[in-house]
XYZ file of C-alpha atoms in Angstrom:
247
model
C 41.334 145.626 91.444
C 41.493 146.792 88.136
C 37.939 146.529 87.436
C 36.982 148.190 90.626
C 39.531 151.206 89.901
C 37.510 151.148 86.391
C 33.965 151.545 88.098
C 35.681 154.364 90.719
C 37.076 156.735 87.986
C 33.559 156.206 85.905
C 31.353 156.964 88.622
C 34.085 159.957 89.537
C 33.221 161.370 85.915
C 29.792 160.945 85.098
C 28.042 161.925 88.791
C 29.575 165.688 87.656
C 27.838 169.036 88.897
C 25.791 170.378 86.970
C 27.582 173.698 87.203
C 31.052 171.992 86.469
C 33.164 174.185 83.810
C 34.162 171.888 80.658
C 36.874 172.736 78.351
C 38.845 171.783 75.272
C 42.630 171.175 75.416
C 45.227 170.323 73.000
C 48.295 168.285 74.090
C 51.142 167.269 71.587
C 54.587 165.173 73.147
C 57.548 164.141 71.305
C 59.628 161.395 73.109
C 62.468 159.999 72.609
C 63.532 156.586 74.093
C 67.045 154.672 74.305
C 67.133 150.994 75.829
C 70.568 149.514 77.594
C 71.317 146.223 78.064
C 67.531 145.047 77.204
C 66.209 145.951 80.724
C 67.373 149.487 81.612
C 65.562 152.469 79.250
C 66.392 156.336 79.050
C 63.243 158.270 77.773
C 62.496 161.727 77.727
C 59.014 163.253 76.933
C 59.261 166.808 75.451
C 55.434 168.621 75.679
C 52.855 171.650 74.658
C 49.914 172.090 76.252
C 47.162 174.621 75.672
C 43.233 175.392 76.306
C 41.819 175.227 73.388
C 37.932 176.498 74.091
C 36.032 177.480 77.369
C 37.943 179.221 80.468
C 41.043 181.518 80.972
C 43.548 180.751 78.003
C 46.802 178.472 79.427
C 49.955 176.930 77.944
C 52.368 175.359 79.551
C 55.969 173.605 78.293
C 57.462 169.807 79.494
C 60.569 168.550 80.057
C 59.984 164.876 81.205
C 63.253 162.541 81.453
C 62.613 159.594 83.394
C 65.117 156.051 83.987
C 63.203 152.257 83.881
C 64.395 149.136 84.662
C 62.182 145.788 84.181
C 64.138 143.273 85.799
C 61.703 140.578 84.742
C 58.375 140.259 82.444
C 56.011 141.607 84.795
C 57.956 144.039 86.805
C 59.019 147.580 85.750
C 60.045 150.456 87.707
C 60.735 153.979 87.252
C 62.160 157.630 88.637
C 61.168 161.016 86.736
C 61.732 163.952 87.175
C 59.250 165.783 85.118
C 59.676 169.825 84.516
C 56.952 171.868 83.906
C 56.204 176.345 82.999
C 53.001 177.419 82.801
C 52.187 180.553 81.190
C 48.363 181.604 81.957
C 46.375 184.544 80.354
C 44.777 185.443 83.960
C 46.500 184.865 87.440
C 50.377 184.330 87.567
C 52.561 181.884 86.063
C 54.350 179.070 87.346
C 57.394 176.616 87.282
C 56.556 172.907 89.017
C 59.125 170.589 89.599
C 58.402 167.081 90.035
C 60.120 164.007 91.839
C 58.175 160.507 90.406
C 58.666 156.981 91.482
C 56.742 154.135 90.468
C 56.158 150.443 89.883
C 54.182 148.485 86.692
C 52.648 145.256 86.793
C 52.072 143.729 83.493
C 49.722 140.630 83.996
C 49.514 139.147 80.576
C 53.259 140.372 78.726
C 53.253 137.386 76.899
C 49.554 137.836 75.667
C 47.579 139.616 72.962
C 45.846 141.571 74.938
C 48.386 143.499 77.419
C 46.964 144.359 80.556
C 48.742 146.537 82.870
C 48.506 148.392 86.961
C 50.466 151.142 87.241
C 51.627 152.943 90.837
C 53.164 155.899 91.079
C 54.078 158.577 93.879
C 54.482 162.364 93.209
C 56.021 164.572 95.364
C 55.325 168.568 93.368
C 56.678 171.734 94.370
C 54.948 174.562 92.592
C 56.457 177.941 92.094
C 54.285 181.234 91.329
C 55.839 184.108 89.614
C 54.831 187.177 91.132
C 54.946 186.565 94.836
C 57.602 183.544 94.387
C 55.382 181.461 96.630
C 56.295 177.578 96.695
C 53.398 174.963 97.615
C 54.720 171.479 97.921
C 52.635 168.637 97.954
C 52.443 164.474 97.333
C 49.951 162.393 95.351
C 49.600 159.312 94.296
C 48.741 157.895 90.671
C 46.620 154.960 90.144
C 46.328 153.496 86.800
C 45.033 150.601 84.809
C 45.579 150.156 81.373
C 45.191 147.826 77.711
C 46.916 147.588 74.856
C 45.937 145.778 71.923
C 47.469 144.918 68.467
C 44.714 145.419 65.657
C 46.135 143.593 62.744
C 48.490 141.340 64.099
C 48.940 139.148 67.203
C 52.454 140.253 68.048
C 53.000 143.261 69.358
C 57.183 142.405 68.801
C 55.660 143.096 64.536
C 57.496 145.665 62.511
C 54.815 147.434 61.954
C 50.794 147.161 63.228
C 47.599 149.189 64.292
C 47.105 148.663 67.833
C 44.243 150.538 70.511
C 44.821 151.844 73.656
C 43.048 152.793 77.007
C 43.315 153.454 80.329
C 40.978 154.647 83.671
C 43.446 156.722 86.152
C 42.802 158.666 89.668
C 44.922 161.306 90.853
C 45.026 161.495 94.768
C 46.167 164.836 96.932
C 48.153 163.064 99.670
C 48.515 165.907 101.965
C 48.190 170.195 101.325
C 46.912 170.608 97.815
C 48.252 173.052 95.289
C 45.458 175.148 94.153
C 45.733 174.570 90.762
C 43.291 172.408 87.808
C 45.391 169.622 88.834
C 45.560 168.620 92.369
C 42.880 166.023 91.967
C 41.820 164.101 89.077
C 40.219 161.392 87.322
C 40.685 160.421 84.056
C 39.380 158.016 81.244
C 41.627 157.291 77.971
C 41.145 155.408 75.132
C 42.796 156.281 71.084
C 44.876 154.512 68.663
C 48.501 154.280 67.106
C 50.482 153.204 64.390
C 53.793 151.229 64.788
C 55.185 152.303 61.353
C 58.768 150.548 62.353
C 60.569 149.714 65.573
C 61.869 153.031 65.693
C 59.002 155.237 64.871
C 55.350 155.584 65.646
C 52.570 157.918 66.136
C 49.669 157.943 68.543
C 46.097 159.681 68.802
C 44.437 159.778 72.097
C 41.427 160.979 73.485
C 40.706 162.176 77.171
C 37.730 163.182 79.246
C 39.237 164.417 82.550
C 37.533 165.875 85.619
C 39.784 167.800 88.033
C 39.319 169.212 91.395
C 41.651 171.363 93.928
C 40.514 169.043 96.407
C 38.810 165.853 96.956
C 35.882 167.755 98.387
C 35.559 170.433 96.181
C 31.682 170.357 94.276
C 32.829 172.514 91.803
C 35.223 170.785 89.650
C 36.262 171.601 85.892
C 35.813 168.490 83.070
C 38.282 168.702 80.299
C 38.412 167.372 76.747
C 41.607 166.681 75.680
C 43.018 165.637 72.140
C 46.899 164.380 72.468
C 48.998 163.641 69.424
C 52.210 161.809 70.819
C 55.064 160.971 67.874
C 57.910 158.362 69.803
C 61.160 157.893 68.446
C 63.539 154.215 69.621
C 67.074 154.968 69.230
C 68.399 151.600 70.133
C 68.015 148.668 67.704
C 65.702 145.930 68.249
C 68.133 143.206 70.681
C 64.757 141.082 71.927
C 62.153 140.073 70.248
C 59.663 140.773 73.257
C 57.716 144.148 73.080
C 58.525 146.206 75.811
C 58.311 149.619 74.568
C 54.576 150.547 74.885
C 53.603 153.096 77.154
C 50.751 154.889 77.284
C 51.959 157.934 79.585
């Protein structure tokens, strides 16, 4: 499964129109993370986006605060509630509102090399700020992704190097929003720095093709440099990693 999604998202990205609009884009998250009881987790992502080169200059602002629970090694699952203003240079801006559930599969948690299936379902309802219209729609989120420590074999070490990547598609499940992202693909790969249990830093790179609908032959590919700093409150209380995520 996870090598087919790979060879789906690939094949989504490079077979790209000729005529498809690419731009630059700058992301940088904060989050901030507290763990109960070893299996339950608080986090919430705080976020700036912005076009950085090519099209119609965008921000938007993130509130992200999302619940987890892994009741075993393998298993984790989550609700969000992600909240999102967009402020755009042409057209009018807009407030989304999002409801997430999901589920993670880690296959190897015990292993060097982590690899991981994540599921999630989005239901969106998008506000616009001149007419007040409201589109509502659902998606789903299919992701695989790899972590791996770079100068150590534990990823429960104080501090280490370690790589990441990820392939991801972004399915319209019903009405889509017309907006740069009601469909997507995406491919991910960067790097971060554990520089103690509580801190670390992460660069990431992302090429990203988006579409307002899975038929559209006109989509927009996006280059997109994210700079993610995560802060643990809670004390380490296992010596198992469980706190990498690569959202």
């Amino acid at each position: 499964m996870v090598r087919n999604l790979f060879m789906l998202c690939c094949t989504f990205m490079v077979a790209q129109d000729a005529m498809a609009q690419s731009t630059g884009q700058l992301w940088l998250d904060g989050t901030v993370y507290k763990t109960f009881a070893s299996y339950y987790r608080a986090q919430t992502e705080f976020g700036y986006r912005t076009l950085v080169s090519g099209g119609s200059y965008w921000e938007s602002y993130r509130v992200a605060p999302r619940m987890e629970i892994a009741p075993t090694p393998h298993w984790t699952f989550m609700v969000g509630a992600p909240l999102v203003f967009t402020q755009q240079q042409e057209g009018p801006n807009s407030y989304e509102a999002r409801l997430q559930l999901g589920a993670k599969y880690d296959f190897t948690p015990f292993k060097r090399v982590r690899t991981r299936l994540y599921l999630r379902y989005e239901y969106r309802s998008v506000k616009t700020e001149i007419d007040d219209l409201v589109q509502n729609t659902n998606r789903a989120r299919l992701r695989a992704e790899v972590l791996v420590p770079l100068n150590t074999d534990n990823h429960s070490a104080d501090t280490m190097w370690y790589a990441l990547g990820d392939v991801e598609a972004f399915i319209g499940r019903d009405q889509d929003v017309d907006e740069r992202f009601a469909n997507r693909a995406r491919v991910r790969i960067g790097a971060g720095r554990k520089f103690s249990y509580n801190w670390r830093v992460e660069a990431i790179y992302t090429l990203q093709e988006s579409r307002n609908s899975i038929e559209d032959t006109d989509p927009s590919v996006d280059n997109i440099i994210r700079l993610r700093l995560k802060y643990y409150i809670t004390p380490r209380v296992r010596r198992v990693e469980r706190e990498h995520h690569t959202d």
